Short mmCIF file of C-alpha atoms in Angstrom, two decimals:
data_model
loop_
_atom_site.label_atom_id
_atom_site.label_comp_id
_atom_site.label_asym_id
_atom_site.label_seq_id
_atom_site.Cartn_x
_atom_site.Cartn_y
_atom_site.Cartn_z
CA MET A 298 -38.34 -14.08 29.42
CA ALA A 299 -39.39 -17.43 27.21
CA ASN A 300 -41.23 -15.17 24.77
CA ALA A 301 -39.30 -12.38 24.99
CA ILE A 302 -38.03 -10.56 21.01
CA VAL A 303 -34.37 -10.31 20.88
CA THR A 304 -32.38 -7.53 19.12
CA VAL A 305 -28.89 -9.16 18.46
CA HIS A 306 -26.41 -5.68 17.90
CA GLY A 307 -26.82 -4.97 14.10
CA GLY A 308 -29.52 -7.12 12.75
CA PRO A 309 -33.21 -7.07 12.80
CA VAL A 310 -35.62 -7.74 15.04
CA ALA A 311 -36.34 -11.70 15.28
CA VAL A 312 -39.72 -12.34 13.54
CA PRO A 313 -41.49 -15.88 14.24
CA THR A 314 -40.59 -18.50 11.00
CA LEU A 315 -41.18 -22.27 10.80
CA LEU A 316 -38.30 -22.89 12.78
CA GLY A 317 -37.74 -19.77 14.80
CA GLN A 318 -41.35 -19.65 16.73
CA GLY A 319 -38.76 -19.19 19.58
CA PRO A 320 -36.28 -16.51 21.10
CA THR A 321 -33.60 -15.82 19.39
CA ARG A 322 -30.65 -18.24 20.68
CA ILE A 323 -27.08 -17.49 20.29
CA SER A 324 -24.97 -20.40 19.15
CA THR A 325 -21.86 -21.28 21.35
CA GLY A 326 -18.67 -22.86 20.14
CA GLY A 327 -16.56 -23.98 23.54
CA LYS A 328 -16.87 -23.85 27.04
CA ILE A 329 -14.86 -21.91 29.57
CA ARG A 330 -14.63 -23.54 32.91
CA ALA A 331 -14.96 -21.68 36.28
CA GLY A 332 -12.72 -23.89 37.69
CA ILE A 333 -11.86 -27.86 37.90
CA LYS A 334 -12.95 -31.16 39.71
CA VAL A 335 -10.87 -33.21 41.57
CA LEU A 336 -11.16 -37.53 42.85
CA THR A 337 -12.53 -37.25 45.62
CA LYS A 338 -11.30 -38.69 49.28
CA LYS A 339 -12.44 -42.39 48.79
CA ALA A 340 -11.29 -42.12 45.21
CA THR A 341 -8.05 -41.03 45.69
CA CYS A 342 -7.46 -44.51 47.78
CA GLU A 343 -8.05 -46.16 44.30
CA PRO A 344 -4.91 -46.16 42.28
CA LYS A 345 -6.67 -46.66 39.49
CA ALA A 346 -9.02 -43.69 39.47
CA MET A 347 -5.62 -41.96 40.45
CA ALA A 348 -3.99 -42.56 37.13
CA ILE A 349 -7.19 -42.30 34.87
CA TYR A 350 -7.53 -38.79 36.28
CA GLU A 351 -3.39 -37.77 35.54
CA GLN A 352 -4.00 -39.31 32.55
CA GLY A 353 -7.16 -37.45 31.61
CA VAL A 354 -5.54 -34.40 32.75
CA ALA A 355 -2.15 -34.16 30.88
CA ALA A 356 -4.71 -35.58 27.42
CA GLY A 357 -6.67 -32.29 28.20
CA GLN A 358 -9.89 -34.09 28.47
CA SER A 359 -12.88 -32.63 29.91
CA PHE A 360 -13.46 -33.36 33.54
CA GLU A 361 -17.34 -35.29 32.13
CA GLN A 362 -14.81 -37.69 30.20
CA ILE A 363 -12.30 -38.61 32.90
CA GLU A 364 -15.45 -39.00 35.48
CA ARG A 365 -17.13 -41.18 32.72
CA ALA A 366 -14.03 -43.34 32.24
CA ILE A 367 -13.37 -43.39 35.57
CA SER A 368 -16.82 -44.84 36.42
CA GLU A 369 -16.42 -47.86 33.77
CA ALA A 370 -13.44 -48.48 35.31
CA LEU A 371 -14.57 -48.86 38.76
CA PRO A 372 -18.64 -48.91 38.95
CA SER A 373 -18.59 -48.40 42.29
CA LEU A 374 -17.55 -45.39 42.36
CA LYS A 375 -20.68 -43.52 41.72
CA THR A 376 -19.08 -39.89 41.97
CA PRO A 377 -15.69 -40.05 41.55
CA LEU A 378 -14.66 -36.20 41.40
CA VAL A 379 -16.19 -33.18 43.06
CA PRO A 380 -15.68 -29.38 41.84
CA ARG A 381 -12.78 -27.44 43.74
CA ASN A 382 -12.93 -23.94 43.52
CA VAL A 383 -9.88 -22.59 42.32
CA PRO A 384 -8.43 -18.61 41.14
CA TRP A 385 -8.38 -19.43 37.05
CA PHE A 386 -10.85 -20.87 34.73
CA THR A 387 -10.34 -24.01 32.64
CA VAL A 388 -9.90 -24.06 29.23
CA ARG A 389 -9.44 -27.79 27.81
CA ALA A 390 -8.95 -28.74 23.85
CA GLN A 391 -11.36 -31.38 24.72
CA ASP A 392 -14.36 -28.47 25.86
CA PHE A 393 -14.12 -27.01 22.12
CA PRO A 394 -15.02 -28.21 18.74
CA ASN A 395 -12.36 -26.62 17.06
CA PRO A 396 -9.58 -28.55 20.19
CA ASP A 397 -7.14 -25.35 18.38
CA LEU A 398 -9.47 -22.66 19.99
CA ALA A 399 -7.92 -24.02 23.72
CA ARG A 400 -4.99 -23.34 22.68
CA GLN A 401 -5.54 -19.86 21.02
CA ILE A 402 -7.13 -18.55 23.83
CA LEU A 403 -4.13 -20.01 26.79
CA ASP A 404 -1.71 -18.54 24.20
CA SER A 405 -3.15 -15.13 24.20
CA TYR A 406 -4.61 -14.34 27.45
CA GLY A 407 -3.21 -17.01 29.77
CA GLU A 408 -0.42 -16.04 32.72
CA ASP A 409 1.68 -17.65 34.62
CA ARG A 410 1.67 -17.26 38.35
CA GLY A 411 3.05 -20.06 39.73
CA GLU A 412 1.28 -23.12 38.67
CA GLY A 413 1.77 -23.24 35.10
CA ARG A 414 -0.30 -21.11 32.36
CA ARG A 415 -3.41 -20.02 33.41
CA LEU A 416 -6.54 -17.92 32.09
CA TYR A 417 -7.20 -15.22 35.17
CA ARG A 418 -8.90 -12.80 32.84
CA PHE A 419 -9.83 -12.13 29.72
CA PRO A 420 -11.58 -9.76 27.16
CA VAL A 421 -15.14 -10.63 26.30
CA VAL A 422 -17.36 -8.48 24.41
CA PHE A 423 -21.39 -9.35 24.32
CA PRO A 424 -23.29 -10.27 21.03
CA SER A 425 -26.51 -8.53 22.38
CA ASP A 426 -27.95 -5.32 24.52
CA HIS A 427 -30.15 -7.66 25.93
CA TRP A 428 -28.69 -8.70 28.80
CA PRO A 429 -30.73 -12.18 29.93
CA SER A 430 -29.53 -13.12 26.22
CA VAL A 431 -26.18 -12.83 27.11
CA MET A 432 -26.46 -15.10 30.88
CA PRO A 433 -29.68 -17.03 30.78
CA HIS A 434 -30.10 -18.40 34.10
CA GLU A 435 -32.54 -20.26 35.80
CA LEU A 436 -33.77 -23.13 38.25
CA ALA A 437 -33.32 -26.51 37.05
CA ALA A 438 -33.48 -30.06 38.13
CA TRP A 439 -31.16 -32.40 35.45
CA GLY A 440 -31.48 -36.15 36.02
CA ALA A 441 -28.93 -38.35 34.27
CA HIS A 442 -29.69 -37.56 30.84
CA GLU A 443 -32.13 -34.79 30.66
CA LYS A 444 -33.20 -31.73 32.50
CA HIS A 445 -36.56 -33.09 34.07
CA TYR A 446 -37.50 -29.54 35.68
CA TRP A 447 -37.10 -25.73 34.76
CA SER A 448 -38.41 -22.34 36.22
CA GLN A 449 -39.79 -19.97 33.47
CA TYR A 450 -41.34 -16.80 33.57
CA SER A 451 -44.58 -15.34 32.53
CA ALA A 452 -44.72 -13.39 28.97
CA ASP A 453 -45.77 -10.03 31.25
CA GLY A 454 -42.39 -11.30 33.98
CA ARG A 455 -44.36 -11.89 36.92
CA VAL A 456 -45.14 -15.34 37.65
CA ARG A 457 -42.54 -18.12 37.55
CA HIS A 458 -43.56 -21.03 36.41
CA CYS A 459 -42.27 -24.91 36.30
CA MET A 460 -41.73 -26.10 33.62
CA CYS A 461 -41.04 -29.73 32.74
CA HIS A 462 -41.34 -32.11 29.38
CA ALA A 463 -44.82 -33.23 28.27
CA PRO A 464 -45.77 -36.36 27.75
CA VAL A 465 -44.96 -38.18 24.38
CA PRO A 466 -48.93 -38.29 22.34
CA THR A 467 -49.80 -42.00 21.49
CA ASP A 468 -52.64 -42.33 18.47
CA ASP A 469 -55.77 -43.91 18.67
CA THR A 470 -54.63 -47.52 19.78
CA GLY A 471 -51.91 -46.42 22.01
CA ARG A 472 -49.25 -48.53 21.38
CA ARG A 473 -47.48 -46.39 18.53
CA THR A 474 -46.23 -42.50 20.07
CA ILE A 475 -47.14 -39.70 17.37
CA ARG A 476 -44.13 -38.04 14.94
CA LEU A 477 -44.05 -34.63 16.91
CA PHE A 478 -42.60 -32.02 15.26
CA GLY A 479 -39.80 -29.67 16.41
CA GLY A 480 -38.66 -31.95 19.75
CA ARG A 481 -41.12 -32.42 22.86
CA LYS A 482 -43.42 -30.25 24.10
CA SER A 483 -42.93 -28.12 27.19
CA VAL A 484 -45.78 -27.94 29.73
CA GLU A 485 -46.47 -26.50 33.53
CA ARG A 486 -45.66 -28.96 36.63
CA ALA A 487 -48.75 -30.73 37.27
CA ASP A 488 -48.17 -31.67 41.00
CA ASN A 489 -47.44 -28.26 42.26
CA SER A 490 -49.81 -26.47 40.37
CA GLY A 491 -47.09 -25.06 37.77
CA LEU A 492 -45.88 -22.76 39.98
CA CYS A 493 -42.14 -21.93 40.73
CA GLU A 494 -41.01 -21.90 45.12
CA PRO A 495 -37.96 -22.17 45.61
CA GLU A 496 -39.58 -22.55 49.78
CA ARG A 497 -41.96 -24.78 49.06
CA CYS A 498 -40.11 -27.14 46.25
CA ARG A 499 -39.09 -31.19 47.38
CA GLU A 500 -36.58 -30.97 44.74
CA TYR A 501 -35.27 -27.85 45.90
CA GLN A 502 -34.90 -28.52 49.56
CA LEU A 503 -33.17 -31.81 48.31
CA ARG A 504 -30.81 -29.96 46.35
CA GLN A 505 -31.66 -31.46 43.78
CA CYS A 506 -32.72 -28.31 41.65
CA ASN A 507 -30.46 -25.71 41.12
CA LEU A 508 -29.81 -22.25 40.04
CA THR A 509 -27.81 -22.43 36.63
CA GLY A 510 -26.63 -19.49 34.49
CA ARG A 511 -23.67 -18.96 32.10
CA PHE A 512 -21.81 -16.22 30.10
CA LEU A 513 -22.47 -16.07 26.29
CA PHE A 514 -19.92 -13.27 25.11
CA PHE A 515 -16.91 -13.50 22.21
CA ILE A 516 -13.07 -13.28 22.90
CA PRO A 517 -11.58 -10.25 21.11
CA GLY A 518 -8.69 -11.83 18.96
CA ILE A 519 -10.10 -15.45 18.84
CA ARG A 520 -11.36 -16.07 15.55
CA SER A 521 -15.05 -17.90 15.66
CA ILE A 522 -18.44 -17.57 14.72
CA SER A 523 -19.74 -18.60 17.77
CA ALA A 524 -20.03 -17.59 21.35
CA PHE A 525 -18.38 -19.33 24.02
CA GLU A 526 -19.61 -20.11 27.51
CA LEU A 527 -18.97 -19.91 30.92
CA HIS A 528 -20.97 -21.38 33.46
CA THR A 529 -21.64 -20.25 36.97
CA ASN A 530 -24.43 -21.43 39.57
CA SER A 531 -23.24 -18.11 41.61
CA PHE A 532 -26.27 -16.50 42.63
CA TYR A 533 -23.36 -13.49 44.13
CA ALA A 534 -21.64 -13.37 40.50
CA MET A 535 -25.13 -13.23 38.40
CA GLN A 536 -26.74 -10.89 40.43
CA ALA A 537 -23.68 -8.52 40.28
CA ALA A 538 -23.26 -8.77 36.92
CA ILE A 539 -26.83 -7.38 36.18
CA GLN A 540 -25.78 -4.63 37.84
CA LYS A 541 -22.89 -4.19 35.65
CA PHE A 542 -24.85 -4.68 32.29
CA GLU A 543 -27.80 -2.57 33.67
CA THR A 544 -25.31 0.40 34.52
CA VAL A 545 -23.33 0.27 31.40
CA ALA A 546 -26.86 0.55 29.30
CA PHE A 547 -28.05 2.87 31.18
CA LEU A 548 -24.65 4.75 30.49
CA ARG A 549 -24.46 3.74 26.53
CA GLY A 550 -28.12 4.62 25.86
CA GLY A 551 -29.00 1.13 26.40
CA ARG A 552 -26.60 -0.83 24.89
CA ILE A 553 -24.32 -3.41 26.42
CA SER A 554 -22.69 -5.35 23.42
CA GLY A 555 -19.76 -4.46 21.59
CA PHE A 556 -16.53 -2.08 22.55
CA LEU A 557 -17.76 -0.11 25.29
CA ASP A 558 -15.81 3.15 23.61
CA ARG A 559 -13.57 4.23 21.19
CA GLN A 560 -10.51 3.19 22.51
CA ARG A 561 -12.29 -0.36 21.74
CA THR A 562 -12.38 -1.48 25.87
CA PRO A 563 -14.28 -4.38 26.39
CA PHE A 564 -16.22 -6.33 29.77
CA PHE A 565 -13.17 -8.47 31.54
CA LEU A 566 -14.74 -12.18 32.97
CA THR A 567 -11.73 -12.69 35.77
CA LYS A 568 -12.20 -13.89 39.62
CA THR A 569 -12.33 -11.83 43.10
CA LEU A 570 -11.74 -13.67 46.37
CA ARG A 571 -14.78 -13.22 48.58
CA GLU A 572 -16.13 -14.17 51.77
CA VAL A 573 -19.65 -15.45 50.39
CA ALA A 574 -22.46 -16.48 53.18
CA HIS A 575 -24.93 -19.40 53.52
CA ILE A 576 -27.05 -21.17 55.88
CA ASP A 577 -25.40 -24.08 57.28
CA GLU A 578 -27.81 -27.45 57.95
CA GLN A 579 -28.79 -26.17 61.69
CA GLY A 580 -29.78 -23.14 60.09
CA ARG A 581 -26.51 -20.88 60.97
CA ALA A 582 -25.71 -17.76 58.92
CA VAL A 583 -21.81 -18.90 57.72
CA ARG A 584 -19.38 -16.95 55.78
CA VAL A 585 -16.46 -18.84 53.90
CA PRO A 586 -14.54 -17.72 51.40
CA GLN A 587 -14.87 -18.33 47.62
CA TRP A 588 -13.81 -16.93 44.45
CA ILE A 589 -16.72 -15.19 42.79
CA ILE A 590 -16.66 -14.89 39.00
CA ASP A 591 -16.41 -11.08 38.57
CA LEU A 592 -17.76 -8.85 35.19
CA GLU A 593 -15.26 -5.74 34.86
CA ALA A 594 -15.68 -2.84 33.13
CA PRO A 595 -12.76 -0.94 33.12
CA VAL A 596 -13.73 2.36 31.48
CA ASP A 597 -13.94 6.09 32.39
CA VAL A 598 -18.27 6.94 33.15
CA THR A 599 -17.16 10.02 31.49
CA THR A 600 -16.20 9.06 28.92
CA LEU A 601 -19.46 6.97 28.25
CA MET A 602 -21.40 10.07 29.10
CA ARG A 603 -18.83 12.42 26.70
CA GLU A 604 -19.75 10.43 23.51
CA SER A 605 -23.19 10.01 24.68
CA GLU A 606 -23.47 14.62 23.91
CA ASP A 607 -20.75 13.52 21.00
CA ALA A 608 -23.48 11.76 19.05
CA GLU A 609 -26.50 14.40 20.13
CA THR A 610 -23.52 17.09 18.81
CA ALA A 611 -23.16 15.37 15.28
CA LEU A 612 -26.33 15.36 14.79
CA VAL A 613 -27.05 19.24 15.12
CA GLN A 614 -23.68 19.35 13.07
CA ALA A 615 -25.14 17.33 10.22
CA ARG A 616 -28.33 19.80 10.28
CA LEU A 617 -26.03 22.81 10.86
CA ALA A 618 -24.67 21.62 7.85
CA SER A 619 -27.97 21.01 5.64
CA GLN A 620 -28.78 24.56 6.42
CA VAL A 621 -25.88 26.03 5.24
CA LEU A 622 -26.16 23.89 2.02
CA GLN A 623 -29.95 24.67 1.42
CA GLY A 624 -30.41 28.22 3.32
CA ALA A 625 -29.87 30.09 0.09
CA THR A 626 -32.83 28.24 -1.12
CA GLU A 627 -34.81 28.95 1.92
CA ALA A 628 -34.34 32.44 2.06
CA ALA A 629 -35.07 33.19 -1.56
CA GLU A 630 -38.69 31.14 -1.48
CA SER A 631 -39.43 32.88 2.52
CA SER A 632 -38.32 36.17 0.98
CA GLU A 633 -41.15 35.93 -2.06
CA LEU A 634 -44.18 35.16 0.18
CA PRO A 635 -45.77 38.46 1.15
CA ASP A 636 -45.58 40.27 4.74
CA GLU A 637 -49.10 38.64 5.71
CA ALA A 638 -48.04 35.30 4.74
CA GLN A 639 -44.84 35.58 6.63
CA ALA A 640 -46.53 36.82 9.67
CA THR A 641 -48.82 33.81 9.51
CA GLY A 642 -45.76 31.34 9.01
CA PHE A 643 -44.49 32.41 11.89
CA ALA A 644 -47.99 32.85 14.01
CA ASN A 645 -47.93 28.85 13.59
CA GLU A 646 -44.45 28.19 14.43
CA ALA A 647 -44.80 29.90 17.64
CA GLN A 648 -47.44 28.19 18.76
CA THR A 649 -45.79 24.86 17.39
CA PHE A 650 -42.88 26.07 19.90
CA ARG A 651 -45.05 26.96 22.38
CA ASP A 652 -46.54 24.01 22.61
CA ASP A 653 -44.03 21.51 21.20
CA PRO A 654 -41.67 19.99 24.89
CA PRO A 655 -37.52 20.19 25.01
CA MET A 656 -36.55 17.31 23.46
CA ARG A 657 -34.29 14.33 25.20
CA GLU A 658 -35.50 16.21 29.11
CA GLY A 659 -34.03 19.80 28.72
CA ARG A 660 -32.10 19.20 25.51
CA PRO A 661 -33.93 20.59 22.83
CA SER A 662 -32.46 20.68 19.29
CA LEU A 663 -31.02 24.25 17.89
CA GLU A 664 -34.30 24.60 15.54
CA GLN A 665 -36.71 24.26 18.47
CA LEU A 666 -34.68 26.69 20.16
CA MET A 667 -34.32 29.19 18.20
CA GLY A 668 -38.50 28.17 17.21
CA ARG A 669 -38.71 29.78 20.84
CA VAL A 670 -36.82 32.70 20.57
CA ARG A 671 -38.53 33.69 16.66
CA ALA A 672 -41.92 33.03 18.84
CA TYR A 673 -40.73 35.00 21.56
CA GLY A 674 -40.42 38.08 18.82
CA ILE A 675 -36.68 38.17 19.27
CA GLU A 676 -34.08 38.75 16.15
CA PRO A 677 -32.08 35.14 15.82
CA GLU A 678 -29.24 37.45 14.77
CA LEU A 679 -29.62 38.70 17.77
CA TYR A 680 -30.30 36.68 20.11
CA ARG A 681 -27.22 34.70 18.80
CA THR A 682 -25.24 37.39 19.34
CA TYR A 683 -26.44 37.33 22.54
CA ALA A 684 -25.80 33.90 23.23
CA ASP A 685 -22.33 33.37 22.29
CA ARG A 686 -21.13 35.98 24.94
CA ARG A 687 -23.17 34.43 27.39
CA TRP A 688 -22.78 31.04 26.34
CA GLY A 689 -19.13 30.83 24.22
CA ARG A 690 -19.45 30.30 20.47
CA GLY A 691 -19.62 26.57 21.08
CA TRP A 692 -23.29 26.61 23.03
CA LYS A 693 -25.31 26.16 20.27
CA ILE A 694 -23.47 22.61 19.39
CA ASN A 695 -23.49 21.41 22.84
CA PRO A 696 -26.19 19.79 24.46
CA HIS A 697 -25.88 21.36 28.16
CA GLY A 698 -25.35 24.90 26.54
CA ARG A 699 -28.39 24.41 24.74
CA GLY A 700 -29.85 23.07 27.62
CA ARG A 701 -28.78 26.08 29.70
CA ALA A 702 -30.04 28.44 26.56
CA TRP A 703 -33.55 27.31 27.04
CA ASP A 704 -33.70 27.13 30.43
CA GLU A 705 -32.88 30.86 30.49
CA LEU A 706 -35.97 30.72 27.67
CA GLU A 707 -38.45 29.18 29.68
CA ARG A 708 -37.80 32.10 32.66
CA TYR A 709 -39.27 34.21 30.43
CA ARG A 710 -42.05 32.24 28.46
CA HIS A 711 -44.37 34.62 30.02
CA ASP A 712 -43.09 37.76 30.05
CA PRO A 713 -41.39 37.43 26.36
CA GLN A 714 -41.25 41.18 26.23
CA GLY A 715 -38.78 41.51 29.66
CA TYR A 716 -36.36 39.08 27.59
CA LEU A 717 -36.21 41.21 25.01
CA ASP A 718 -35.12 44.10 26.81
CA LYS A 719 -32.84 42.02 29.03
CA ILE A 720 -30.31 40.87 25.70
CA GLU A 721 -30.89 44.33 24.15
CA ARG A 722 -29.65 45.97 27.69
CA GLU A 723 -26.90 43.66 28.10
CA LEU A 724 -25.76 44.27 24.27
CA GLN A 725 -25.18 47.26 25.15
CA LEU A 726 -23.48 47.34 28.26
CA ALA A 727 -21.15 44.70 26.19
CA GLY A 728 -20.41 47.87 23.65
CA ALA A 729 -20.10 50.21 25.86
CA GLY A 730 -17.55 48.38 27.76
CA ARG A 731 -15.82 47.73 24.03
CA ALA A 732 -16.12 51.63 23.31
CA GLU A 733 -13.92 52.69 27.01
#
């Protein structure tokens, strides 16, 4: 997906420019973390490490800052902190260019469940309909200061390559590096034929290369032109999120960006305690409880489906209004045609609607449906009277109603006269019933 063209909601498709040859990227302005870091057992035995850790936490420092301070004070502690899985998200001032944003997030959405004010659940809005853009992820092997190797799919999405930084080229003398435009280049890793195969990868088997991903989002009510990010290494969290994205996109005509419905319902990020399976060092399947990031879409599914229909209905109503405004002119122009020209026009129209398939899987427009009626030799007003009685007066602006009408027309495709007889007979019976 490295070369995918991304459309951010409400904006144009990204096009290549001098500084924009790659895909559109969403800038970020702060991190919300999935958990916390605590001192290792060895580090807890060092009073100085304990003091630095407690002071850093109280000051709202990031865990990277705290870990760096401990390592500088106690060089013997190479990894003084380890991650700990907790039911809340960590929001620290030092993780934001504008530290006040951390306070705003906690004030707006934090809860006190007995352990102080924490962020357990908060609303998010995604800025793009392209889910890999709002949840980018990869297999990556990191060194102390930079990424050594990472996965990247081919343009057709079929082959996963292992990438690395290209060596910095030198001039003809071999003593001076060539100045690069746009930073270091990426190339396929040579020693594994450029393929990313975790089961055969030395770094992956040594746990040096791991799955890493992040969610990119805005938070309603928190004013920031840059998105926020939440990192995760959980395969289960990302796989479940992809399923939610795809389900919502299917119901919303491909959209996951913005609010989910007219009630301005957002997605929510929270955590759920689940039994997670993994393979231990002895090859045994072990299940352990873990707090997993969970993406929620608390919306009435039928509402999303109705909104899709409402959009179609609005288009039909707009066309009907246009017909009302233009009807007198069109009728006058039609009446001036000689009989032969009108007959030719109806014949051409009949052929068009015989060959034209229904729009959107059996939900034709009203114009298309009435064209089929005229092609059958049925007077439109006669058909409307019949259809109003059969499906109710709202059938013409309801996609399902038009679909039912179209299906009935299809059943009589090879017997238009039989269908006209059916319409006249039912209207005669209806008239007799009223007379009685």
